[in-house]
XYZ file of C-alpha atoms in Angstrom:
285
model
C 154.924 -7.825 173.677
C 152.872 -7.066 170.907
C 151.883 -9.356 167.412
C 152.223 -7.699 164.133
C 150.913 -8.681 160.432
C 153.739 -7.293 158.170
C 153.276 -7.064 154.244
C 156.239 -7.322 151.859
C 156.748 -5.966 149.378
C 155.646 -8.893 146.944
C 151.802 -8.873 148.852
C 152.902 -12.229 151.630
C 152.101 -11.564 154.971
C 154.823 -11.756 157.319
C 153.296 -12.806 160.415
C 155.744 -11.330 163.672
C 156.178 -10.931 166.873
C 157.443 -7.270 169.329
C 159.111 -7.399 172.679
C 160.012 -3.872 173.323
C 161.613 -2.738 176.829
C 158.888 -0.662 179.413
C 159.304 3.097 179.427
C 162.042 3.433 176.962
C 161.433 5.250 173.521
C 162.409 3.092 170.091
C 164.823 6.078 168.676
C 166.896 5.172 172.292
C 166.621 1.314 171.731
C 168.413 -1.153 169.313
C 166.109 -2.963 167.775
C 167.575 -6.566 166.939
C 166.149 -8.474 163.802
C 165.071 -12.003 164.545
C 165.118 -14.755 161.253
C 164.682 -18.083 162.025
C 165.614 -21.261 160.795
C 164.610 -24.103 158.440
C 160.797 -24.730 158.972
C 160.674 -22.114 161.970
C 159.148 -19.726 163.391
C 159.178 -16.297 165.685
C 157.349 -18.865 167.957
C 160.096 -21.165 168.388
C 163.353 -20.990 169.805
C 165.584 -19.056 170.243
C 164.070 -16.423 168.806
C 161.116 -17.174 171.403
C 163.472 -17.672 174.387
C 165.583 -14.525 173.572
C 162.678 -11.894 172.791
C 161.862 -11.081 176.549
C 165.134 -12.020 177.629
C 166.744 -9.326 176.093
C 163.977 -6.937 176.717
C 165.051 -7.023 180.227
C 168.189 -6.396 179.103
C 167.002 -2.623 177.455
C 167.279 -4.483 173.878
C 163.968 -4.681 171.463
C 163.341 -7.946 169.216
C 161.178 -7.718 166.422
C 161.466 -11.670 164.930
C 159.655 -12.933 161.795
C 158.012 -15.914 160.704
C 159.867 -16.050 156.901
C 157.701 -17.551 154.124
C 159.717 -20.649 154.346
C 158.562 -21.357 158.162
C 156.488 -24.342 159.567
C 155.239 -25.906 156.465
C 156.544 -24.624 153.766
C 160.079 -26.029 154.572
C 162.376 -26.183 151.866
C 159.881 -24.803 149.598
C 160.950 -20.840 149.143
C 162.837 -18.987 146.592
C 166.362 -17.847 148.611
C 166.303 -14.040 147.006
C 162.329 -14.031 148.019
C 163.007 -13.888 151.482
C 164.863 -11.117 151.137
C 161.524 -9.498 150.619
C 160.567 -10.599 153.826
C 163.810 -9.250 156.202
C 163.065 -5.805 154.059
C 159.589 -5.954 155.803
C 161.208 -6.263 158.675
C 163.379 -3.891 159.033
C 161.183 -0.888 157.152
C 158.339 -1.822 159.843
C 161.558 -1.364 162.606
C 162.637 2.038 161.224
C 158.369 2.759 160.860
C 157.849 2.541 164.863
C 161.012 4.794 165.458
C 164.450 2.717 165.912
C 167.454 3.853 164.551
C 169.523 1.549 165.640
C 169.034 -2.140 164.279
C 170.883 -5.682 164.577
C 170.292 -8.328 162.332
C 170.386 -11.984 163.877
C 170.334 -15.258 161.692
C 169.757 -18.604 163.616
C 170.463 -22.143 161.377
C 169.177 -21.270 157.681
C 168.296 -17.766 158.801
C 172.029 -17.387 159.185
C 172.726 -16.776 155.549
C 169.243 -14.856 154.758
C 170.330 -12.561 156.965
C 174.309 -12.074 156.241
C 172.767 -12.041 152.104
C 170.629 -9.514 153.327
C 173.529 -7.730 155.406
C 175.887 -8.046 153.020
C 173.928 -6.208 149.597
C 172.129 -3.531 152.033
C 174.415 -1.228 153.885
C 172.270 0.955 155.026
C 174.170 3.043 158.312
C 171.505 2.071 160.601
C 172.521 -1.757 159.922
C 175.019 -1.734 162.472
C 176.167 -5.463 163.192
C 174.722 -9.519 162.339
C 174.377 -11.728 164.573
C 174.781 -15.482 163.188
C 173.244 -18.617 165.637
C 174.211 -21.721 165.074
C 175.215 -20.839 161.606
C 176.287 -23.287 158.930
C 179.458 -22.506 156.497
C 177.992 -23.642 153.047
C 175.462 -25.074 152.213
C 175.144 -26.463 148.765
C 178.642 -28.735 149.923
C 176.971 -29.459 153.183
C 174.139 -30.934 151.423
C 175.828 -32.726 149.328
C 178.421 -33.992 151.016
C 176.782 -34.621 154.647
C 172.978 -34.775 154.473
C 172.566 -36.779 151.095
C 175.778 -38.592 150.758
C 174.909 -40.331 147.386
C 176.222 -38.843 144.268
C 173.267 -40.968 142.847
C 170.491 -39.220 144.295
C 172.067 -35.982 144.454
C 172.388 -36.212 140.745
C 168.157 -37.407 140.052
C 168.273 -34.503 142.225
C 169.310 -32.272 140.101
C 167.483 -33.421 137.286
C 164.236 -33.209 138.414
C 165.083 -29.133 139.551
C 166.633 -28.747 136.096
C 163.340 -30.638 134.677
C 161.196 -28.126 136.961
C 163.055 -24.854 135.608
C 162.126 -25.942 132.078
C 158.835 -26.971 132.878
C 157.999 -23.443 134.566
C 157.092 -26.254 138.121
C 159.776 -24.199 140.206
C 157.520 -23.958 142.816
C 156.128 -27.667 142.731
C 157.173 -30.287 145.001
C 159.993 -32.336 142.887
C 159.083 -36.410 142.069
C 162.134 -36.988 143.970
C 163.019 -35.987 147.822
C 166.490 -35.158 149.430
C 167.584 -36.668 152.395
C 168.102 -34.470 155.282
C 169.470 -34.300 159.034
C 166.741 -35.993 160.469
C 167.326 -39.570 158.717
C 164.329 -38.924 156.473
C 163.832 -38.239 152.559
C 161.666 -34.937 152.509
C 159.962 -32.900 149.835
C 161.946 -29.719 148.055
C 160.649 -28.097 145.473
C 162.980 -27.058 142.382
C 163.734 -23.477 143.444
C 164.497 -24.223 146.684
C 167.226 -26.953 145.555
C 168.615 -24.693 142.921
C 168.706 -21.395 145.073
C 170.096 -23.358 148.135
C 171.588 -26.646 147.855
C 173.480 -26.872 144.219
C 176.247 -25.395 144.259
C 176.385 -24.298 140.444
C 173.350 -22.469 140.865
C 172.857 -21.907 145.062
C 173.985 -18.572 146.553
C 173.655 -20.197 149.989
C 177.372 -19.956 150.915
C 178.185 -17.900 154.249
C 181.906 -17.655 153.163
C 181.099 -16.074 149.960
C 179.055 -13.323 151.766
C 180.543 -13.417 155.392
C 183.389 -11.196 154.061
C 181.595 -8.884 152.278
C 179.471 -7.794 155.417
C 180.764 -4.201 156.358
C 179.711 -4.499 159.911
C 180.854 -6.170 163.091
C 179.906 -9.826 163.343
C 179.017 -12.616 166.330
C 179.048 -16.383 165.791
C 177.333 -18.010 168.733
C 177.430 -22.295 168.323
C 176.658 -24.375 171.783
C 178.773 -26.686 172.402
C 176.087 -29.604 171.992
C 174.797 -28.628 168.700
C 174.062 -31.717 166.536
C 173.622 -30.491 163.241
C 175.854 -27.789 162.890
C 179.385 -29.522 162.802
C 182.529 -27.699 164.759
C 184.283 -27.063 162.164
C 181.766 -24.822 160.615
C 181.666 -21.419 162.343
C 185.586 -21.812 161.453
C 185.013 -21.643 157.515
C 182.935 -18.273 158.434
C 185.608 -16.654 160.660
C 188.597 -17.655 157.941
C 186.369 -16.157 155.234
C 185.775 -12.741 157.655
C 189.692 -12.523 158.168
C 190.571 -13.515 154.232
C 192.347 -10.709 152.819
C 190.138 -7.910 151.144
C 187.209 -8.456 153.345
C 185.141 -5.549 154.602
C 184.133 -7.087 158.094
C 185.585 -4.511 160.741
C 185.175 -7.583 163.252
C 184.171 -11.178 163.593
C 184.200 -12.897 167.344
C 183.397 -16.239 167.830
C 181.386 -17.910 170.697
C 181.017 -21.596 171.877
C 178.393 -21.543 174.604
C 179.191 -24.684 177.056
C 177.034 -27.700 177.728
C 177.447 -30.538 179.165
C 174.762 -32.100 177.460
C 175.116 -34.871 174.538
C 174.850 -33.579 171.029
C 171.440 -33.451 169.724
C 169.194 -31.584 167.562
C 168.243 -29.623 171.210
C 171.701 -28.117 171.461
C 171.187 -26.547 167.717
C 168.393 -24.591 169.738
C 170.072 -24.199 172.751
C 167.547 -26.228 174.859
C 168.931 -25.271 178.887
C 170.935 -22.047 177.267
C 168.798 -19.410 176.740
C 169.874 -17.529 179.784
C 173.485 -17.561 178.995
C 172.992 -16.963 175.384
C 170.996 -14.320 176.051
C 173.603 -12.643 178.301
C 176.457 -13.072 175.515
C 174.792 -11.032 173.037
C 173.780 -8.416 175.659
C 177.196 -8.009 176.377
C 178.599 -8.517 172.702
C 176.298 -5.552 172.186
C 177.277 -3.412 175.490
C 180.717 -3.789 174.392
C 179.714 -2.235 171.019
C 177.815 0.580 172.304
C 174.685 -0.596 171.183
C-alpha cells in the first residue's frame, strides 16, 4: 500500500491511496478507480475495506479523496470533480496500467458514470456503480426535502448566489438531508446536483450512454438508497439506443435491519469484494 498526493489539473491536491498486488507488474494488472461518496473519503468504506481485499485477489485500487470529501460536503462544483477522476486515472496510466475500472460508491456513482460516459478512452474498460442512486435532483426533492416550500427558498437563494458571483458560499438557507438534519450547500452544489432544471446529476440520463460493461452492487440493508433505484439505472441501460454492451445487477444479502451501515456494507466487505472479483474474472479483466 502506498499514499499518493495527486494534482489536477485545476492546482487541488487530490490526496489518495495504492494497494497494488506483490510481484505482479501494473501493465499485467487492472487497475480499478475508487470515488467515494458524499462527504467521504479513500479512508472510509468501502473503498477502505475493498483496497486490500481485492489486492489479494490480483486486482490494484487506486481510490481518491474528491474535493467534495469530509468537510466540504455538498460544497463542490459537479463538472469540477471531473478534474479530480482525470487525476486519477492519468496518475494510473503514469505508473504503467493499461487496463482500468472505474467504481462509483453513493454520490461517486454518477461522478464516475459522467466521467465514463464523455471519456471513452479504450483503456476504460467497465464502471462499477455501489450503492448507486437513480436521480438525484427528484430524489432530493421529492424524498430528502419533501417541502415544495423550502425547496423553492432553496432555489432562490442558489439563483440569488449565481447573480451575486457567491456560488461557492454557503447559502442563508440549508436543505434537509437523509440524516433528519438541515445542512449547509452552497449555490453550485444545489444547482449542479439537486435542481433538476439546472443539475446534471441524473444516472439515467448518462447510464445509457456509457459504452462499456456495467455492475450495480446494492446490499440488501441499504437505508438510503431505496430498492427501486438501481431499477431506474438498469431500465435506462436497456432503453432503446443505448450504448451499454451490458448492465448486471447485484443485491448482496443481509440479514441485518436497514440502516445507514448497509449503504456501506458494514459485515459485507468480504462478499462484496468477491462479486466484483468475479464480475471482473468473468470479463477477462
Amino acid at each position: 500500500m502506498r499514499f499518493l498526493a495527486i494534482k489536477a489539473i485545476d492546482g487541488f491536491q487530490v490526496d489518495a491511496a495504492l494497494w497494488q498486488p506483490d510481484r505482479k507488474p501494473a501493465a499485467d494488472t487492472t487497475l480499478v478507480v475508487m470515488v467515494h461518496g458524499s462527504g467521504d473519503s479513500y479512508q472510509k468504506p468501502p473503498q477502505s475495506a475493498l483496497g486490500a481485499r481485492l489486492a489479494a485477489k490480483g486486482y490494484s485500487v487506486l481510490a481518491i479523496s474528491t474535493r467534495q470529501h469530509d468537510d466540504a460536503i455538498n460544497t463542490e462544483n459537479f463538472f469540477d470533480v471531473r478534474n479530480d477522476i482525470d487525476a486519477a486515472v492519468r496518475t494510473g496510466r503514469a505508473l504503467g496500467y493499461k487496463t482500468i475500472v472505474m467504481q462509483g460508491h453513493s454520490l461517486g456513482n454518477i461522478q464516475v458514470q459522467y466521467y465514463a460516459a464523455t471519456t471513452w478512452d479504450r483503456d476504460i474498460k467497465a464502471v462499477m456503480l455501489l450503492g448507486p442512486f437513480g436521480n438525484l435532483p427528484w430524489k432530493t426533492r421529492t424524498i430528502l426535502v419533501q417541502n415544495e416550500d423550502s425547496f423553492r427558498t432553496l432555489v432562490d437563494a442558489a439563483m440569488k448566489s449565481l447573480r451575486e458571483g457567491t456560488l461557492d458560499k454557503v447559502l442563508p438557507v440549508k436543505m434537509h438531508y437523509f440524516t433528519g438534519q438541515d445542512v449547509p450547500v452552497t449555490g453550485q452544489h444545489f444547482l449542479t446536483y439537486r435542481w433538476s432544471e439546472t443539475s446534471v446529476a441524473d444516472g439515467t440520463l448518462w447510464i445509457r450512454r456509457i459504452p462499456a460493461p456495467i455492475l450495480v452492487v446494492r446490499d440488501q440493508s441499504d437505508g438510503i438508497i431505496q430498492p427501486f433505484e438501481p431499477y431506474q439505472l438498469l431500465a435506462a441501460a436497456h432503453a432503446e439506443g443505448s450504448l451499454a454492451p451490458s448492465i448486471d445487477y447485484v443485491i448482496l444479502p443481509d440479514t441485518k435491519p436497514v440502516s445507514l451501515k448497509g449503504h456501506f456494507f458494514d459485515g459485507n466487505e468480504q462478499p462484496l469484494a468477491d462479486v466484483i472479483a468475479k464480475w471482473l474474472a468473468d470479463r477477462h479483466l
